[in-house]
């Protein structure tokens, strides 16, 4: 009896769920929008959640949906929730820049109480807090600050060069290394030194606290992949599933370390013109100001800004450097041209390194730009319609549909970079795309490795400076070649939300000093 009643109730619930989902999955049909057919329950996220492909390739497949070829956008479903994937550069420009106030927040979200250093940092904060903190942190990246940073970065670059020179050589004057980890040692030391005034000494202590904890945060397991999938695609489930971008142990490390540095710097009164100085000034300027909100510029809010600069600063740059070296190993003629440019520049400057000298390396800039086209650190940008509830954003003249408040909107960065309409032969590594003459011909809003508009990466110029100094010091005494463990083509890790090479990047490094 009870079994029959329970079975009948379950059947009714399943029928109701099916009817509900069927209705929800006709949302785009009702609004006359071309959409990618969803699967039951998972919508269009099935391949990502099953880790059959990366987020970059999932979104690229949606972008290339045959029926949407001539459409400015395509409808998708995040489980049962409708969302938009933008395809037209002019529409992308409207969302990211022209009408930014109406799309000022990211759709992604994190657990405010369980993941405080993620939810309070500049990447995840919502307006108006985001705008206020971004304004306060911008002075860290002025031209004057970057000029001061250059010598500090070069100190670490010389450590990278010295580390390589100490490596034992095989009979052919070479040695083998995994490049992603090597580049992470360099970028970890740069961020620790430039932003926090700490000597992490990662080359000497590759398992030191900074490098160990940074490595753990970007170690992508199945559970971590699912957590990040919730944060970026299903944030309304965050209060229930409590995913963490920064794990508990790493949160405690960053909190204790940053609080100690802040306390010591306040007590000593020493000025290094770094991020810590700006955070202390930030705190002092606002501690006596009455506020009508609950955002206090102290504690985890300050630590969160330091944490995001540490994490974003070392990971994205080390990834870009290692991908660039991989492509140079595959294209020795490009590598020789770049090394000649470095040699000529060092000859002219008599070995001196300055911001002006670094910025004069035109071919290196082209190499990095093309690397970022093939391997953008974050393969998509997420926004939500930030209008008040009940209002909507008209997509005229592109379409009669209006985006309702709260709807997620995605810009497919990787897919745009790989679209042959904008970048012919997109799978080929062609730095000449970014020569001074041809760069002007690139369709606006089709190339955005650091994002575009007011929400673009605040540290773009710093990342470029750090990457160039790292590559210069790597190539001044060494060149790279394909080795025994090198793969013919990069396979991206499906567990990693950001672009990472599965299994690392293994290359042969050959001792070959430039003569200058």
Short mmCIF file of C-alpha atoms in Angstrom, two decimals:
data_model
loop_
_atom_site.label_atom_id
_atom_site.label_comp_id
_atom_site.label_asym_id
_atom_site.label_seq_id
_atom_site.Cartn_x
_atom_site.Cartn_y
_atom_site.Cartn_z
CA UNK A 1 0.00 0.00 0.00
CA UNK A 2 2.62 2.57 1.11
CA UNK A 3 4.92 1.44 -1.66
CA UNK A 4 2.22 2.03 -4.27
CA UNK A 5 1.42 5.49 -2.87
CA UNK A 6 5.10 6.44 -2.78
CA UNK A 7 5.63 5.18 -6.32
CA UNK A 8 2.60 7.12 -7.55
CA UNK A 9 3.85 10.33 -5.88
CA UNK A 10 7.31 9.91 -7.36
CA UNK A 11 5.81 9.34 -10.79
CA UNK A 12 3.72 12.49 -10.43
CA UNK A 13 6.79 14.48 -9.39
CA UNK A 14 8.74 13.18 -12.40
CA UNK A 15 5.89 14.08 -14.72
CA UNK A 16 5.63 17.56 -13.22
CA UNK A 17 9.41 17.99 -13.51
CA UNK A 18 9.30 16.88 -17.14
CA UNK A 19 6.44 19.29 -17.94
CA UNK A 20 8.24 22.13 -16.14
CA UNK A 21 11.56 21.52 -17.94
CA UNK A 22 9.81 21.16 -21.29
CA UNK A 23 8.20 24.54 -20.75
CA UNK A 24 11.49 26.13 -19.65
CA UNK A 25 13.35 24.64 -22.61
CA UNK A 26 10.93 26.36 -24.98
CA UNK A 27 11.89 29.81 -23.65
CA UNK A 28 14.05 30.74 -26.65
CA UNK A 29 11.53 29.21 -29.07
CA UNK A 30 8.80 31.42 -27.61
CA UNK A 31 11.01 34.49 -28.09
CA UNK A 32 12.07 33.66 -31.64
CA UNK A 33 15.78 33.27 -30.76
CA UNK A 34 18.02 30.65 -32.38
CA UNK A 35 19.20 28.31 -29.62
CA UNK A 36 21.28 25.20 -29.11
CA UNK A 37 19.09 22.23 -28.26
CA UNK A 38 19.53 21.38 -24.55
CA UNK A 39 19.73 17.99 -22.91
CA UNK A 40 17.28 17.19 -20.13
CA UNK A 41 18.37 18.53 -16.70
CA UNK A 42 21.87 19.70 -17.73
CA UNK A 43 20.84 22.08 -20.51
CA UNK A 44 23.93 22.88 -22.59
CA UNK A 45 26.44 22.17 -19.81
CA UNK A 46 26.58 18.40 -20.17
CA UNK A 47 29.94 18.11 -21.91
CA UNK A 48 31.56 20.50 -19.40
CA UNK A 49 30.13 18.85 -16.28
CA UNK A 50 31.08 15.41 -17.60
CA UNK A 51 34.57 16.86 -18.30
CA UNK A 52 34.50 15.71 -21.88
CA UNK A 53 35.94 19.04 -22.99
CA UNK A 54 37.22 22.36 -21.66
CA UNK A 55 35.00 25.40 -21.08
CA UNK A 56 36.80 27.01 -24.05
CA UNK A 57 35.81 24.19 -26.41
CA UNK A 58 32.28 23.89 -25.01
CA UNK A 59 31.63 27.57 -25.65
CA UNK A 60 33.38 27.39 -29.03
CA UNK A 61 31.02 24.59 -30.09
CA UNK A 62 28.04 26.75 -29.13
CA UNK A 63 29.51 29.75 -30.94
CA UNK A 64 29.96 27.61 -34.08
CA UNK A 65 26.44 26.15 -33.92
CA UNK A 66 25.51 25.90 -37.64
CA UNK A 67 22.03 27.44 -37.30
CA UNK A 68 23.49 30.48 -35.51
CA UNK A 69 26.09 31.24 -38.19
CA UNK A 70 24.47 34.53 -39.24
CA UNK A 71 23.01 35.40 -35.84
CA UNK A 72 24.30 38.14 -33.50
CA UNK A 73 23.78 35.83 -30.51
CA UNK A 74 22.58 32.34 -29.67
CA UNK A 75 20.38 31.15 -26.83
CA UNK A 76 21.65 28.50 -24.39
CA UNK A 77 20.51 26.90 -21.14
CA UNK A 78 22.47 26.61 -17.89
CA UNK A 79 20.57 23.64 -16.51
CA UNK A 80 17.05 25.09 -16.96
CA UNK A 81 18.08 28.77 -16.89
CA UNK A 82 18.16 30.69 -20.22
CA UNK A 83 21.36 32.59 -21.06
CA UNK A 84 22.85 34.33 -24.09
CA UNK A 85 26.12 33.77 -25.91
CA UNK A 86 27.10 36.83 -27.95
CA UNK A 87 28.51 36.42 -31.48
CA UNK A 88 28.52 39.85 -33.11
CA UNK A 89 31.49 42.16 -32.31
CA UNK A 90 29.31 45.29 -32.37
CA UNK A 91 26.89 43.76 -29.89
CA UNK A 92 29.83 42.65 -27.72
CA UNK A 93 31.08 46.24 -27.78
CA UNK A 94 27.70 47.46 -26.54
CA UNK A 95 27.65 45.02 -23.64
CA UNK A 96 31.31 45.34 -22.56
CA UNK A 97 31.83 49.06 -23.14
CA UNK A 98 29.10 51.30 -24.54
CA UNK A 99 26.34 50.12 -22.19
CA UNK A 100 28.65 48.83 -19.47
CA UNK A 101 26.55 50.27 -16.56
CA UNK A 102 23.75 47.91 -17.60
CA UNK A 103 26.14 44.91 -17.55
CA UNK A 104 28.56 45.99 -14.83
CA UNK A 105 28.45 42.80 -12.77
CA UNK A 106 29.84 39.37 -13.51
CA UNK A 107 27.31 36.56 -13.45
CA UNK A 108 29.75 34.36 -11.52
CA UNK A 109 29.58 34.43 -7.75
CA UNK A 110 31.20 32.81 -4.73
CA UNK A 111 30.33 31.98 -1.15
CA UNK A 112 30.55 35.20 0.88
CA UNK A 113 31.05 33.41 4.21
CA UNK A 114 32.76 30.17 3.19
CA UNK A 115 35.13 31.68 0.59
CA UNK A 116 35.80 35.24 1.83
CA UNK A 117 38.98 35.94 -0.15
CA UNK A 118 37.23 35.08 -3.41
CA UNK A 119 33.91 36.83 -2.81
CA UNK A 120 35.57 40.07 -1.66
CA UNK A 121 38.26 40.45 -4.33
CA UNK A 122 38.17 42.78 -7.31
CA UNK A 123 37.33 40.00 -9.78
CA UNK A 124 34.09 38.91 -8.06
CA UNK A 125 32.87 42.05 -6.30
CA UNK A 126 29.64 43.62 -7.55
CA UNK A 127 28.86 47.28 -8.04
CA UNK A 128 29.05 49.76 -6.38
CA UNK A 129 31.82 48.11 -4.30
CA UNK A 130 33.71 46.95 -7.40
CA UNK A 131 33.88 50.48 -8.83
CA UNK A 132 35.12 51.99 -5.57
CA UNK A 133 37.86 49.40 -5.00
CA UNK A 134 38.99 49.41 -8.63
CA UNK A 135 39.41 53.19 -8.43
CA UNK A 136 41.49 52.84 -5.27
CA UNK A 137 43.77 50.15 -6.74
CA UNK A 138 44.37 51.76 -10.14
CA UNK A 139 47.34 53.90 -8.90
CA UNK A 140 49.36 50.70 -8.47
CA UNK A 141 49.51 50.34 -12.27
CA UNK A 142 50.41 53.85 -13.45
CA UNK A 143 53.34 54.37 -15.81
CA UNK A 144 55.41 55.76 -12.96
CA UNK A 145 54.75 52.70 -10.80
CA UNK A 146 55.56 50.32 -13.65
CA UNK A 147 58.84 52.14 -14.19
CA UNK A 148 59.72 51.59 -10.52
CA UNK A 149 58.68 47.95 -10.73
CA UNK A 150 60.88 47.23 -13.76
CA UNK A 151 64.13 46.99 -11.80
CA UNK A 152 62.50 44.73 -9.17
CA UNK A 153 61.16 42.41 -11.89
CA UNK A 154 64.56 42.38 -13.58
CA UNK A 155 66.14 41.20 -10.30
CA UNK A 156 63.94 38.12 -10.44
CA UNK A 157 64.59 37.78 -14.17
CA UNK A 158 68.32 37.61 -13.47
CA UNK A 159 67.60 34.90 -10.88
CA UNK A 160 65.79 32.95 -13.60
CA UNK A 161 68.81 33.32 -15.90
CA UNK A 162 71.18 32.25 -13.11
CA UNK A 163 68.99 29.24 -12.26
CA UNK A 164 69.11 28.05 -15.87
CA UNK A 165 72.87 28.58 -16.11
CA UNK A 166 73.38 26.31 -13.09
CA UNK A 167 71.49 23.40 -14.65
CA UNK A 168 73.77 20.40 -15.50
CA UNK A 169 74.10 19.80 -19.22
CA UNK A 170 73.87 16.62 -21.29
CA UNK A 171 76.48 15.79 -23.92
CA UNK A 172 74.58 17.87 -26.51
CA UNK A 173 74.69 20.97 -24.32
CA UNK A 174 71.02 20.63 -23.35
CA UNK A 175 68.74 19.67 -20.48
CA UNK A 176 65.05 18.86 -20.15
CA UNK A 177 62.52 20.83 -18.08
CA UNK A 178 58.79 21.20 -17.54
CA UNK A 179 58.32 24.84 -18.51
CA UNK A 180 55.03 25.71 -16.77
CA UNK A 181 56.48 25.02 -13.33
CA UNK A 182 59.72 26.83 -14.15
CA UNK A 183 57.81 29.93 -15.28
CA UNK A 184 55.65 29.72 -12.13
CA UNK A 185 58.78 29.90 -9.96
CA UNK A 186 59.70 33.13 -11.74
CA UNK A 187 56.25 34.76 -11.61
CA UNK A 188 55.69 33.76 -7.97
CA UNK A 189 58.91 35.54 -6.99
CA UNK A 190 57.98 38.59 -9.07
CA UNK A 191 54.59 39.01 -7.40
CA UNK A 192 55.96 38.35 -3.91
CA UNK A 193 58.73 40.92 -4.42
CA UNK A 194 56.92 43.65 -6.36
CA UNK A 195 53.50 43.57 -4.70
CA UNK A 196 54.33 42.49 -1.15
CA UNK A 197 58.01 43.21 -0.55
CA UNK A 198 58.79 39.56 0.24
CA UNK A 199 61.68 37.44 -1.01
CA UNK A 200 59.96 34.13 -1.78
CA UNK A 201 63.18 32.60 -3.23
CA UNK A 202 61.22 30.04 -5.25
CA UNK A 203 64.23 29.04 -7.38
CA UNK A 204 66.09 28.09 -4.21
CA UNK A 205 63.02 26.71 -2.42
CA UNK A 206 60.62 25.42 -5.12
CA UNK A 207 58.36 23.99 -2.42
CA UNK A 208 58.37 27.11 -0.29
CA UNK A 209 55.13 28.41 1.18
CA UNK A 210 54.25 30.84 -1.62
CA UNK A 211 54.89 28.40 -4.44
CA UNK A 212 53.33 25.43 -2.65
CA UNK A 213 50.10 27.26 -1.88
CA UNK A 214 49.91 28.86 -5.31
CA UNK A 215 50.36 25.43 -6.88
CA UNK A 216 47.59 23.95 -4.75
CA UNK A 217 45.08 26.66 -5.69
CA UNK A 218 45.56 25.90 -9.39
CA UNK A 219 45.66 22.12 -9.04
CA UNK A 220 42.48 21.10 -10.88
CA UNK A 221 40.93 17.88 -9.61
CA UNK A 222 37.47 16.60 -10.53
CA UNK A 223 35.92 18.16 -7.42
CA UNK A 224 37.67 21.49 -8.05
CA UNK A 225 36.43 21.48 -11.66
CA UNK A 226 32.85 20.94 -10.50
CA UNK A 227 33.19 23.67 -7.87
CA UNK A 228 34.39 26.19 -10.45
CA UNK A 229 31.66 25.10 -12.85
CA UNK A 230 29.10 26.05 -10.19
CA UNK A 231 30.81 29.40 -9.49
CA UNK A 232 30.90 30.50 -13.15
CA UNK A 233 27.83 28.83 -14.67
CA UNK A 234 25.46 28.02 -11.79
CA UNK A 235 26.11 30.70 -9.15
CA UNK A 236 22.55 30.55 -7.86
CA UNK A 237 23.53 27.14 -6.40
CA UNK A 238 26.46 28.64 -4.45
CA UNK A 239 24.49 29.18 -1.19
CA UNK A 240 23.52 25.50 -1.21
CA UNK A 241 26.63 23.74 -2.51
CA UNK A 242 29.17 26.14 -0.89
CA UNK A 243 31.95 25.70 -3.49
CA UNK A 244 35.35 27.26 -2.84
CA UNK A 245 37.66 28.86 -5.39
CA UNK A 246 40.41 29.24 -2.80
CA UNK A 247 40.61 26.12 -0.58
CA UNK A 248 40.53 26.45 3.21
CA UNK A 249 44.25 25.81 3.83
CA UNK A 250 45.27 28.31 1.16
CA UNK A 251 42.79 30.86 2.51
CA UNK A 252 44.40 30.61 5.95
CA UNK A 253 47.90 30.90 4.46
CA UNK A 254 47.03 34.00 2.44
CA UNK A 255 45.13 35.58 5.32
CA UNK A 256 47.86 35.03 7.91
CA UNK A 257 50.67 36.03 5.53
CA UNK A 258 49.00 39.19 4.22
CA UNK A 259 47.82 40.30 7.66
CA UNK A 260 51.35 39.85 9.00
CA UNK A 261 52.84 41.89 6.15
CA UNK A 262 50.24 44.65 6.58
CA UNK A 263 50.83 44.79 10.33
CA UNK A 264 54.63 44.87 10.01
CA UNK A 265 54.51 47.58 7.34
CA UNK A 266 52.13 49.74 9.38
CA UNK A 267 54.34 49.37 12.43
CA UNK A 268 57.61 50.17 10.61
CA UNK A 269 56.22 52.99 8.50
CA UNK A 270 58.54 51.94 5.65
CA UNK A 271 57.32 52.91 2.18
CA UNK A 272 58.07 50.61 -0.78
CA UNK A 273 55.48 52.10 -3.17
CA UNK A 274 53.99 48.63 -3.63
CA UNK A 275 50.52 47.11 -3.30
CA UNK A 276 50.82 46.85 0.48
CA UNK A 277 51.40 50.62 0.73
CA UNK A 278 48.28 51.24 -1.36
CA UNK A 279 46.17 48.89 0.79
CA UNK A 280 47.36 50.59 3.98
CA UNK A 281 46.58 54.00 2.51
CA UNK A 282 43.21 52.62 1.42
CA UNK A 283 42.49 51.50 4.98
CA UNK A 284 43.65 54.76 6.62
CA UNK A 285 41.66 56.96 4.25
CA UNK A 286 38.38 55.21 4.96
CA UNK A 287 38.54 53.98 8.56
CA UNK A 288 37.09 57.21 9.98
CA UNK A 289 34.63 57.84 7.17
CA UNK A 290 31.01 56.98 8.03
CA UNK A 291 29.42 54.54 5.57
CA UNK A 292 25.84 53.57 4.95
CA UNK A 293 26.81 50.09 3.78
CA UNK A 294 28.53 47.17 5.54
CA UNK A 295 31.72 47.23 3.43
CA UNK A 296 34.60 47.92 5.80
CA UNK A 297 38.05 48.48 4.30
CA UNK A 298 39.90 46.20 6.64
CA UNK A 299 40.49 42.52 7.38
CA UNK A 300 39.50 40.10 4.64
CA UNK A 301 38.56 42.86 2.19
CA UNK A 302 42.17 44.08 2.12
CA UNK A 303 43.59 40.56 2.17
CA UNK A 304 41.30 39.59 -0.72
CA UNK A 305 42.79 42.29 -2.99
CA UNK A 306 46.31 41.13 -2.15
CA UNK A 307 45.26 37.53 -2.78
CA UNK A 308 43.78 38.14 -6.24
CA UNK A 309 46.90 40.01 -7.36
CA UNK A 310 49.07 37.16 -6.14
CA UNK A 311 46.97 34.48 -7.84
CA UNK A 312 46.20 36.26 -11.11
CA UNK A 313 49.68 37.77 -11.28
CA UNK A 314 51.66 34.54 -11.18
CA UNK A 315 49.32 32.05 -12.88
CA UNK A 316 48.26 33.86 -16.05
CA UNK A 317 51.78 35.13 -16.81
CA UNK A 318 53.48 31.78 -16.20
CA UNK A 319 50.92 30.12 -18.48
CA UNK A 320 51.51 32.69 -21.23
CA UNK A 321 55.31 32.40 -20.94
CA UNK A 322 55.28 28.60 -21.13
CA UNK A 323 52.88 28.55 -24.11
CA UNK A 324 55.06 31.15 -25.89
CA UNK A 325 58.19 29.06 -25.34
CA UNK A 326 56.38 25.97 -26.62
CA UNK A 327 55.42 27.77 -29.84
CA UNK A 328 58.98 29.10 -30.22
CA UNK A 329 60.30 25.55 -29.89
CA UNK A 330 57.97 24.50 -32.72
CA UNK A 331 59.01 27.49 -34.85
CA UNK A 332 62.81 27.82 -34.58
CA UNK A 333 62.98 30.53 -37.27
CA UNK A 334 60.72 32.76 -35.14
CA UNK A 335 62.79 31.98 -32.09
CA UNK A 336 65.99 33.04 -33.84
CA UNK A 337 64.37 36.28 -35.00
CA UNK A 338 63.28 37.02 -31.43
CA UNK A 339 66.71 36.19 -30.00
CA UNK A 340 68.31 38.48 -32.58
CA UNK A 341 65.97 41.28 -31.52
CA UNK A 342 66.95 40.67 -27.88
CA UNK A 343 70.64 40.57 -28.78
CA UNK A 344 70.47 43.80 -30.82
CA UNK A 345 68.54 45.54 -28.04
CA UNK A 346 71.00 44.46 -25.34
CA UNK A 347 73.89 45.59 -27.53
CA UNK A 348 72.35 49.04 -27.96
CA UNK A 349 71.58 49.37 -24.24
CA UNK A 350 74.90 47.80 -23.16
CA UNK A 351 73.00 45.16 -21.26
CA UNK A 352 70.83 47.63 -19.35
CA UNK A 353 67.15 46.76 -18.83
CA UNK A 354 64.51 49.46 -18.41
CA UNK A 355 60.79 49.78 -19.09
CA UNK A 356 61.51 51.76 -22.24
CA UNK A 357 63.92 49.10 -23.52
CA UNK A 358 61.44 46.31 -22.79
CA UNK A 359 58.63 48.14 -24.57
CA UNK A 360 60.84 48.59 -27.66
CA UNK A 361 60.85 44.81 -28.31
CA UNK A 362 58.29 44.86 -31.13
CA UNK A 363 58.67 41.26 -32.29
CA UNK A 364 58.45 39.98 -28.72
CA UNK A 365 55.17 41.89 -28.39
CA UNK A 366 53.90 40.18 -31.54
CA UNK A 367 54.92 36.76 -30.15
CA UNK A 368 53.07 37.40 -26.90
CA UNK A 369 49.97 38.80 -28.64
CA UNK A 370 49.71 35.74 -30.87
CA UNK A 371 50.29 33.42 -27.90
CA UNK A 372 47.41 35.12 -26.08
CA UNK A 373 45.22 34.73 -29.15
CA UNK A 374 45.80 30.96 -29.23
CA UNK A 375 45.78 30.57 -25.44
CA UNK A 376 43.77 33.33 -23.72
CA UNK A 377 44.04 32.73 -19.93
CA UNK A 378 40.27 33.03 -19.38
CA UNK A 379 38.44 31.69 -22.46
CA UNK A 380 35.17 33.57 -21.86
CA UNK A 381 33.78 36.67 -20.15
CA UNK A 382 30.63 36.46 -18.07
CA UNK A 383 28.21 39.31 -17.34
CA UNK A 384 24.64 39.63 -16.18
CA UNK A 385 22.05 42.22 -17.08
CA UNK A 386 22.43 44.51 -14.06
CA UNK A 387 19.24 46.52 -14.52
CA UNK A 388 16.70 46.75 -11.66
CA UNK A 389 14.29 43.85 -11.40
CA UNK A 390 11.44 44.15 -13.90
CA UNK A 391 13.46 46.13 -16.47
CA UNK A 392 15.07 44.77 -19.63
CA UNK A 393 17.72 45.69 -22.20
CA UNK A 394 16.60 46.01 -25.82
CA UNK A 395 18.73 44.27 -28.44
CA UNK A 396 17.38 46.42 -31.29
CA UNK A 397 18.43 46.64 -34.11
CA UNK A 398 19.99 43.17 -33.81
CA UNK A 399 16.80 41.46 -32.66
CA UNK A 400 13.44 42.20 -31.11
CA UNK A 401 14.37 40.30 -27.93
CA UNK A 402 15.10 42.26 -24.75
CA UNK A 403 17.45 40.85 -22.09
CA UNK A 404 15.63 40.70 -18.74
CA UNK A 405 17.33 41.80 -15.53
CA UNK A 406 19.54 39.08 -14.08
CA UNK A 407 20.02 37.10 -17.31
CA UNK A 408 23.60 35.81 -17.82
CA UNK A 409 25.44 36.93 -20.96
CA UNK A 410 28.68 35.33 -22.16
CA UNK A 411 31.36 36.65 -24.53
CA UNK A 412 33.24 33.72 -26.16
CA UNK A 413 36.83 35.02 -26.10
CA UNK A 414 38.51 31.80 -27.26
CA UNK A 415 35.91 31.16 -29.96
CA UNK A 416 36.36 34.68 -31.39
CA UNK A 417 40.15 34.27 -31.37
CA UNK A 418 39.74 31.01 -33.32
CA UNK A 419 37.19 32.27 -35.84
CA UNK A 420 38.70 32.18 -39.38
CA UNK A 421 36.48 35.11 -40.34
CA UNK A 422 38.57 37.33 -38.06
CA UNK A 423 41.85 35.38 -37.92
CA UNK A 424 42.53 33.32 -41.09
CA UNK A 425 44.17 29.95 -40.45
CA UNK A 426 43.39 30.37 -36.74
CA UNK A 427 45.17 27.21 -35.57
CA UNK A 428 48.50 28.36 -36.99
CA UNK A 429 50.92 30.41 -34.89
CA UNK A 430 51.41 33.60 -36.92
CA UNK A 431 52.86 36.53 -34.93
CA UNK A 432 52.73 38.72 -38.07
CA UNK A 433 49.00 39.13 -37.43
CA UNK A 434 50.06 41.64 -34.78
CA UNK A 435 52.60 43.65 -36.74
CA UNK A 436 52.04 47.40 -36.50
CA UNK A 437 50.46 47.44 -39.97
CA UNK A 438 48.22 44.36 -39.68
CA UNK A 439 47.16 44.96 -36.08
CA UNK A 440 45.11 47.94 -37.25
CA UNK A 441 43.10 45.64 -39.53
CA UNK A 442 41.85 43.36 -36.72
CA UNK A 443 38.10 43.73 -36.26
CA UNK A 444 37.49 45.55 -32.96
CA UNK A 445 36.12 43.38 -30.14
CA UNK A 446 37.33 40.11 -31.64
CA UNK A 447 40.63 40.05 -29.69
CA UNK A 448 40.42 40.39 -25.93
CA UNK A 449 42.82 38.19 -23.91
CA UNK A 450 42.56 40.62 -20.97
CA UNK A 451 38.93 41.51 -21.52
CA UNK A 452 37.73 44.90 -22.79
CA UNK A 453 35.83 47.83 -21.35
CA UNK A 454 35.84 49.10 -17.74
CA UNK A 455 35.96 45.51 -16.39
CA UNK A 456 39.14 44.67 -18.36
CA UNK A 457 42.05 43.25 -16.38
CA UNK A 458 43.56 46.02 -14.28
CA UNK A 459 47.00 44.38 -14.39
CA UNK A 460 47.39 44.00 -18.18
CA UNK A 461 50.41 46.30 -18.53
CA UNK A 462 52.10 44.73 -15.50
CA UNK A 463 51.50 41.24 -16.92
CA UNK A 464 53.07 42.28 -20.23
CA UNK A 465 56.12 43.77 -18.51
CA UNK A 466 56.58 40.67 -16.37
CA UNK A 467 56.22 38.33 -19.37
CA UNK A 468 58.70 40.24 -21.54
CA UNK A 469 61.38 40.44 -18.85
CA UNK A 470 60.94 36.73 -18.14
CA UNK A 471 61.26 35.74 -21.81
CA UNK A 472 64.27 38.03 -22.31
CA UNK A 473 66.14 36.48 -19.40
CA UNK A 474 65.22 32.99 -20.50
CA UNK A 475 66.38 33.48 -24.10
CA UNK A 476 69.50 35.54 -23.49
CA UNK A 477 71.54 32.39 -22.77
CA UNK A 478 69.25 29.57 -23.90
CA UNK A 479 66.94 28.48 -26.65
CA UNK A 480 64.18 25.89 -26.60
CA UNK A 481 63.57 22.88 -28.84
CA UNK A 482 61.15 19.97 -28.96
CA UNK A 483 62.37 17.15 -26.72
CA UNK A 484 61.59 13.52 -26.02
CA UNK A 485 58.61 14.36 -23.80
CA UNK A 486 57.33 17.21 -25.97
CA UNK A 487 53.86 16.80 -27.51
CA UNK A 488 53.17 17.65 -31.15
CA UNK A 489 50.16 19.73 -30.18
CA UNK A 490 48.88 21.08 -26.89
CA UNK A 491 46.02 19.19 -25.28
CA UNK A 492 44.10 21.41 -22.90
CA UNK A 493 43.14 20.04 -19.48
CA UNK A 494 39.33 19.55 -19.34
CA UNK A 495 39.40 19.89 -15.55
CA UNK A 496 40.89 23.40 -15.71
CA UNK A 497 38.53 26.35 -16.13
CA UNK A 498 41.43 28.51 -17.31
CA UNK A 499 43.54 27.25 -20.19
CA UNK A 500 46.20 24.81 -19.02
CA UNK A 501 48.20 22.21 -20.88
CA UNK A 502 47.36 18.69 -19.76
CA UNK A 503 50.53 17.06 -18.46
CA UNK A 504 52.56 20.27 -18.52
CA UNK A 505 54.89 21.62 -21.20
CA UNK A 506 58.11 19.60 -21.55
CA UNK A 507 60.88 21.02 -23.72
CA UNK A 508 64.57 20.63 -24.37
CA UNK A 509 66.60 23.69 -23.30
CA UNK A 510 69.88 24.30 -25.10
CA UNK A 511 72.70 26.45 -23.71
CA UNK A 512 73.41 29.05 -26.42
CA UNK A 513 74.48 32.47 -25.04
CA UNK A 514 73.77 35.57 -27.10
CA UNK A 515 76.83 37.69 -27.91
CA UNK A 516 76.33 41.26 -26.78
#
